[in-house]
CSV table of C-alpha atoms in Angstrom, one decimal:
chain,number,residue,atom,x,y,z
H,1,SER,CA,190.2,5.3,-42.9
H,2,THR,CA,186.6,5.9,-43.7
H,3,ASP,CA,187.1,9.7,-44.1
H,4,ALA,CA,190.0,9.2,-46.5
H,5,LEU,CA,188.0,6.8,-48.6
H,6,THR,CA,185.1,9.2,-48.7
H,7,LYS,CA,187.3,12.1,-49.8
H,8,SER,CA,188.8,10.0,-52.5
H,9,LEU,CA,185.4,9.0,-53.9
H,10,ASP,CA,184.3,12.6,-53.8
H,11,ALA,CA,187.4,13.7,-55.7
H,12,ASN,CA,186.9,11.0,-58.3
H,13,ALA,CA,183.2,11.9,-58.7
H,14,HIS,CA,184.0,15.6,-59.2
H,15,ALA,CA,186.7,14.7,-61.8
H,16,ALA,CA,184.2,12.5,-63.6
H,17,THR,CA,181.6,15.3,-63.6
H,18,ASP,CA,184.1,17.8,-64.9
H,19,GLN,CA,185.2,15.4,-67.7
H,20,SER,CA,181.5,14.8,-68.6
H,21,ARG,CA,180.9,18.5,-68.8
H,22,GLU,CA,183.9,19.0,-71.0
H,23,ALA,CA,182.8,16.2,-73.3
H,24,GLN,CA,179.3,17.6,-73.5
H,25,GLN,CA,180.7,21.1,-74.3
H,26,ALA,CA,183.0,19.6,-77.0
H,27,ALA,CA,180.0,17.7,-78.5
H,28,ARG,CA,177.9,20.9,-78.6
H,29,GLU,CA,180.7,22.8,-80.3
H,30,ALA,CA,181.2,20.0,-82.8
H,31,ALA,CA,177.5,20.0,-83.5
H,32,GLN,CA,177.5,23.8,-84.0
H,33,ARG,CA,180.4,23.6,-86.4
H,34,ALA,CA,178.7,20.9,-88.4
H,35,ALA,CA,175.5,23.0,-88.6
H,36,GLU,CA,177.5,26.0,-89.8
H,37,VAL,CA,179.2,23.9,-92.5
H,38,LYS,CA,175.9,22.5,-93.6
H,39,SER,CA,174.4,26.0,-93.8
H,40,ALA,CA,177.3,27.2,-95.9
H,41,TRP,CA,176.9,24.4,-98.3
H,42,ASP,CA,173.2,24.9,-98.5
H,43,GLY,CA,173.9,28.6,-99.3
H,44,VAL,CA,176.3,27.6,-102.1
H,45,GLY,CA,173.8,25.2,-103.5
H,46,THR,CA,171.0,27.8,-103.5
H,47,SER,CA,173.3,30.4,-105.1
H,48,MET,CA,174.3,27.9,-107.7
H,49,LEU,CA,170.7,27.0,-108.5
H,50,THR,CA,169.8,30.7,-108.6
H,51,ALA,CA,172.7,31.5,-110.9
H,52,GLY,CA,171.9,28.6,-113.1
H,53,ALA,CA,168.3,29.7,-113.4
H,54,ALA,CA,169.4,33.2,-114.3
H,55,ILE,CA,171.8,31.9,-116.9
H,56,LEU,CA,169.1,29.8,-118.4
H,57,ALA,CA,166.7,32.7,-118.4
H,58,GLY,CA,169.3,34.9,-120.1
H,59,VAL,CA,169.9,32.3,-122.7
H,60,GLY,CA,166.1,32.1,-123.3
H,61,VAL,CA,165.8,35.9,-123.7
H,62,ALA,CA,168.8,36.0,-126.1
H,63,THR,CA,167.3,33.1,-128.1
H,64,ASN,CA,164.0,34.9,-128.4
H,65,ALA,CA,165.7,38.2,-129.3
H,66,TYR,CA,167.7,36.5,-132.1
H,67,ALA,CA,164.5,34.8,-133.4
H,68,ASP,CA,162.7,38.1,-133.5
H,69,PHE,CA,165.6,39.7,-135.3
H,70,ASP,CA,165.9,36.9,-137.8
H,71,LYS,CA,162.2,37.1,-138.5
H,72,GLN,CA,162.4,40.9,-139.0
H,73,MET,CA,165.3,40.6,-141.4
H,74,SER,CA,163.3,38.0,-143.4
H,75,ALA,CA,160.7,40.7,-143.8
H,76,VAL,CA,163.4,43.1,-145.0
H,77,LYS,CA,164.5,40.6,-147.6
H,78,SER,CA,161.0,40.2,-148.8
H,79,THR,CA,160.8,43.9,-149.8
H,80,GLY,CA,162.6,43.3,-153.1
H,81,GLN,CA,165.7,42.5,-155.0
H,82,ASP,CA,167.5,45.5,-153.8
H,83,ALA,CA,167.3,44.4,-150.2
H,84,VAL,CA,168.2,40.8,-151.2
H,85,ALA,CA,171.4,42.1,-153.0
H,86,ASN,CA,172.4,44.2,-150.1
H,87,PHE,CA,171.1,41.9,-147.3
H,88,ASP,CA,174.4,41.4,-145.5
H,89,ALA,CA,175.1,45.1,-145.3
H,90,LEU,CA,171.6,45.9,-144.1
H,91,ARG,CA,171.8,43.2,-141.5
H,92,ASP,CA,175.1,44.5,-140.2
H,93,ALA,CA,173.6,48.1,-140.1
H,94,ALA,CA,170.7,46.8,-138.0
H,95,ILE,CA,173.0,45.0,-135.6
H,96,GLU,CA,175.3,48.1,-135.3
H,97,ALA,CA,172.2,50.3,-134.6
H,98,GLY,CA,171.1,47.9,-131.9
H,99,ALA,CA,174.5,48.1,-130.3
H,100,SER,CA,175.0,51.9,-130.5
H,101,THR,CA,171.5,53.4,-130.0
H,102,ALA,CA,168.7,53.1,-127.5
H,103,PHE,CA,166.8,50.8,-130.0
H,104,SER,CA,167.2,47.1,-130.5
H,105,ALA,CA,168.5,45.4,-133.6
H,106,SER,CA,165.0,44.2,-134.3
H,107,GLU,CA,163.6,47.7,-134.1
H,108,ALA,CA,166.3,49.0,-136.5
H,109,ALA,CA,165.4,46.1,-138.9
H,110,GLN,CA,161.8,47.2,-138.8
H,111,GLY,CA,162.9,50.7,-139.7
H,112,ILE,CA,164.9,49.3,-142.6
H,113,GLU,CA,161.8,47.4,-143.8
H,114,GLU,CA,159.6,50.5,-143.7
H,115,LEU,CA,162.2,52.5,-145.6
H,116,ALA,CA,162.6,49.8,-148.2
H,117,LYS,CA,158.8,49.4,-148.6
H,118,ALA,CA,158.5,53.1,-149.3
H,119,GLY,CA,161.0,52.8,-152.1
H,120,VAL,CA,164.1,54.1,-150.4
H,121,SER,CA,167.1,52.3,-151.9
H,122,ALA,CA,169.4,50.1,-149.8
H,123,LYS,CA,172.2,52.6,-150.7
H,124,ASP,CA,170.2,55.5,-149.3
H,125,ILE,CA,169.2,53.5,-146.2
H,126,LEU,CA,172.8,52.7,-145.5
H,127,SER,CA,174.0,56.3,-146.2
H,128,GLY,CA,171.7,58.1,-143.8
H,129,GLY,CA,168.1,56.8,-144.1
H,130,LEU,CA,168.3,54.4,-141.2
H,131,SER,CA,170.2,56.8,-138.9
H,132,GLY,CA,167.7,59.6,-139.7
H,133,ALA,CA,164.7,57.4,-138.9
H,134,LEU,CA,166.4,56.4,-135.6
H,135,ASP,CA,167.0,60.1,-134.8
H,136,LEU,CA,163.4,61.0,-135.5
H,137,ALA,CA,162.1,58.1,-133.4
H,138,ALA,CA,164.2,59.2,-130.5
H,139,ALA,CA,163.2,62.9,-130.8
H,140,GLY,CA,159.5,62.2,-131.4
H,141,THR,CA,159.0,59.3,-129.0
H,142,LEU,CA,157.8,57.2,-132.0
H,143,SER,CA,158.4,53.6,-132.9
H,144,VAL,CA,161.3,53.2,-135.3
H,145,GLY,CA,158.9,51.7,-137.9
H,146,ARG,CA,156.6,54.8,-137.7
H,147,ALA,CA,159.6,57.2,-137.8
H,148,ALA,CA,161.0,55.4,-140.8
H,149,GLU,CA,157.6,55.6,-142.6
H,150,ILE,CA,157.4,59.4,-141.9
H,151,THR,CA,161.0,59.9,-143.1
H,152,ALA,CA,160.6,57.9,-146.2
H,153,VAL,CA,157.3,59.7,-147.2
H,154,THR,CA,158.9,63.1,-146.6
H,155,LEU,CA,162.0,62.2,-148.6
H,156,LYS,CA,159.9,61.1,-151.5
H,157,GLN,CA,157.6,64.1,-151.4
H,158,PHE,CA,160.4,66.6,-151.7
H,159,GLY,CA,162.6,64.5,-154.1
H,160,LEU,CA,165.3,64.1,-151.5
H,161,ALA,CA,167.9,61.3,-151.1
H,162,GLY,CA,168.5,59.0,-148.2
H,163,THR,CA,171.5,61.1,-147.3
H,164,ASP,CA,169.0,63.9,-146.4
H,165,ALA,CA,167.2,61.7,-143.8
H,166,SER,CA,169.1,63.2,-140.9
H,167,ARG,CA,168.2,66.7,-142.1
H,168,VAL,CA,164.6,65.7,-142.4
H,169,ALA,CA,164.6,64.2,-138.9
H,170,ASP,CA,166.1,67.4,-137.5
H,171,LEU,CA,163.6,69.6,-139.3
H,172,LEU,CA,160.6,67.6,-138.1
H,173,ALA,CA,161.8,67.4,-134.6
H,174,ALA,CA,162.6,71.1,-134.5
H,175,GLY,CA,159.2,72.0,-136.1
H,176,ALA,CA,157.3,69.9,-133.7
H,177,GLY,CA,159.3,71.3,-130.8
H,178,LYS,CA,158.4,74.9,-131.6
H,179,SER,CA,154.6,74.3,-131.8
H,180,VAL,CA,151.8,72.7,-129.8
H,181,GLY,CA,151.7,69.6,-132.0
H,182,GLU,CA,153.8,66.5,-132.0
H,183,VAL,CA,156.0,64.9,-134.7
H,184,HIS,CA,153.0,62.8,-135.6
H,185,ASP,CA,150.8,65.9,-136.2
H,186,LEU,CA,153.5,67.5,-138.3
H,187,ALA,CA,153.8,64.3,-140.3
H,188,GLU,CA,150.1,64.3,-141.0
H,189,ALA,CA,150.2,67.9,-142.2
H,190,LEU,CA,153.1,67.1,-144.5
H,191,LYS,CA,151.3,64.1,-145.9
H,192,MET,CA,148.5,66.4,-147.1
H,193,SER,CA,150.6,69.2,-148.4
H,194,GLY,CA,154.2,68.1,-149.0
H,195,THR,CA,153.8,66.9,-152.6
H,196,VAL,CA,151.9,70.1,-153.7
H,197,ALA,CA,154.5,72.3,-151.9
H,198,HIS,CA,157.3,70.6,-153.7
H,199,GLN,CA,155.5,71.0,-157.1
H,200,TYR,CA,155.3,74.7,-156.5
H,201,GLY,CA,158.9,75.1,-155.5
H,202,VAL,CA,158.4,75.4,-151.8
H,203,SER,CA,161.3,73.8,-149.9
H,204,ILE,CA,160.9,71.4,-147.1
H,205,GLU,CA,162.3,74.0,-144.7
H,206,GLU,CA,159.7,76.6,-145.8
H,207,THR,CA,156.9,74.0,-145.7
H,208,VAL,CA,157.8,72.8,-142.2
H,209,GLY,CA,158.2,76.4,-141.0
H,210,THR,CA,154.7,77.3,-142.4
H,211,LEU,CA,153.1,74.2,-140.8
H,212,ALA,CA,154.8,75.0,-137.5
H,213,MET,CA,153.4,78.5,-137.6
H,214,PHE,CA,149.9,77.0,-138.3
H,215,ALA,CA,150.3,74.8,-135.3
H,216,GLU,CA,151.2,77.8,-133.1
H,217,ASN,CA,147.7,79.0,-134.0
H,218,ALA,CA,146.0,75.7,-133.1
H,219,LEU,CA,145.8,74.5,-136.7
H,220,ILE,CA,147.5,71.1,-136.7
H,221,GLY,CA,147.6,67.7,-138.3
H,222,SER,CA,145.8,67.0,-141.6
H,223,ASP,CA,143.7,70.2,-141.2
H,224,ALA,CA,146.9,72.3,-141.3
H,225,GLY,CA,148.2,70.3,-144.3
H,226,THR,CA,144.9,70.7,-146.2
H,227,SER,CA,144.8,74.4,-145.5
H,228,PHE,CA,148.3,75.0,-146.7
H,229,LYS,CA,147.7,72.9,-149.8
H,230,GLN,CA,144.6,74.9,-150.7
H,231,MET,CA,146.4,78.1,-150.1
H,232,LEU,CA,149.2,77.1,-152.6
H,233,LEU,CA,146.6,76.0,-155.2
H,234,GLN,CA,144.7,79.3,-155.0
H,235,LEU,CA,147.9,81.3,-155.2
H,236,ALA,CA,148.9,79.3,-158.3
H,237,GLN,CA,145.6,80.2,-160.0
H,238,ALA,CA,145.8,83.9,-159.1
H,239,THR,CA,145.0,86.4,-161.9
H,240,GLY,CA,145.0,90.1,-162.4
H,241,LYS,CA,146.2,92.3,-159.6
H,242,SER,CA,146.9,89.2,-157.4
H,243,ARG,CA,149.1,87.7,-160.1
H,244,GLN,CA,150.9,91.0,-160.5
H,245,LEU,CA,151.7,91.3,-156.8
H,246,LEU,CA,152.9,87.7,-156.7
H,247,ASP,CA,155.2,88.3,-159.6
H,248,GLU,CA,156.4,91.5,-158.0
H,249,TYR,CA,157.3,89.8,-154.7
H,250,ASN,CA,158.4,86.6,-156.3
């Protein structure tokens, strides 16, 4: 009958519509999964590119650092035959300092250069000179090169060996810490007075203590050193009653 045919057609139409909807839904889900896969691979690609760039940058930094260190060690070698003869040991000491302190191997090598230029032997550098300079640099917020220069000059002024470098660093750091000046100011004062103080039998401890007392009274740097030097020279030339009092109180 006509009604039966109509119902059959309607049923087939609904079934076809349902199948079409299911197919569209499946297609959408497939497309979404494909997009997710693509996004994941894009992320992997970006990460790999970023990691690759970081690795290359790290290699570049390491290469530059090595070049700087190699250049600085060449400067160490140029300081003289003593450095040449002990080059491997000095190089190892700089590398060790770079690994165990806040300073780089290149900075440690600069300290070695300054000590060697000031006449400190390789033996003394290795037995305390370098470590003392590094300690002073850390305590006085100085460059290692500057700290090494101060250490070397002070050792020479008072006739001390490289093994006394840590002692010198501790004295200078303590002296500066107890006064208004910095390590640099105390070093300037020592530069002007250290040699004369040593000539007249004044120890480094007494000299630093005196200069620190001067600094507490706002007399710092080369002015303090000059004043102390003049005082020692005048005392050395004392005569009469002054000489008698000096001898009496040693």
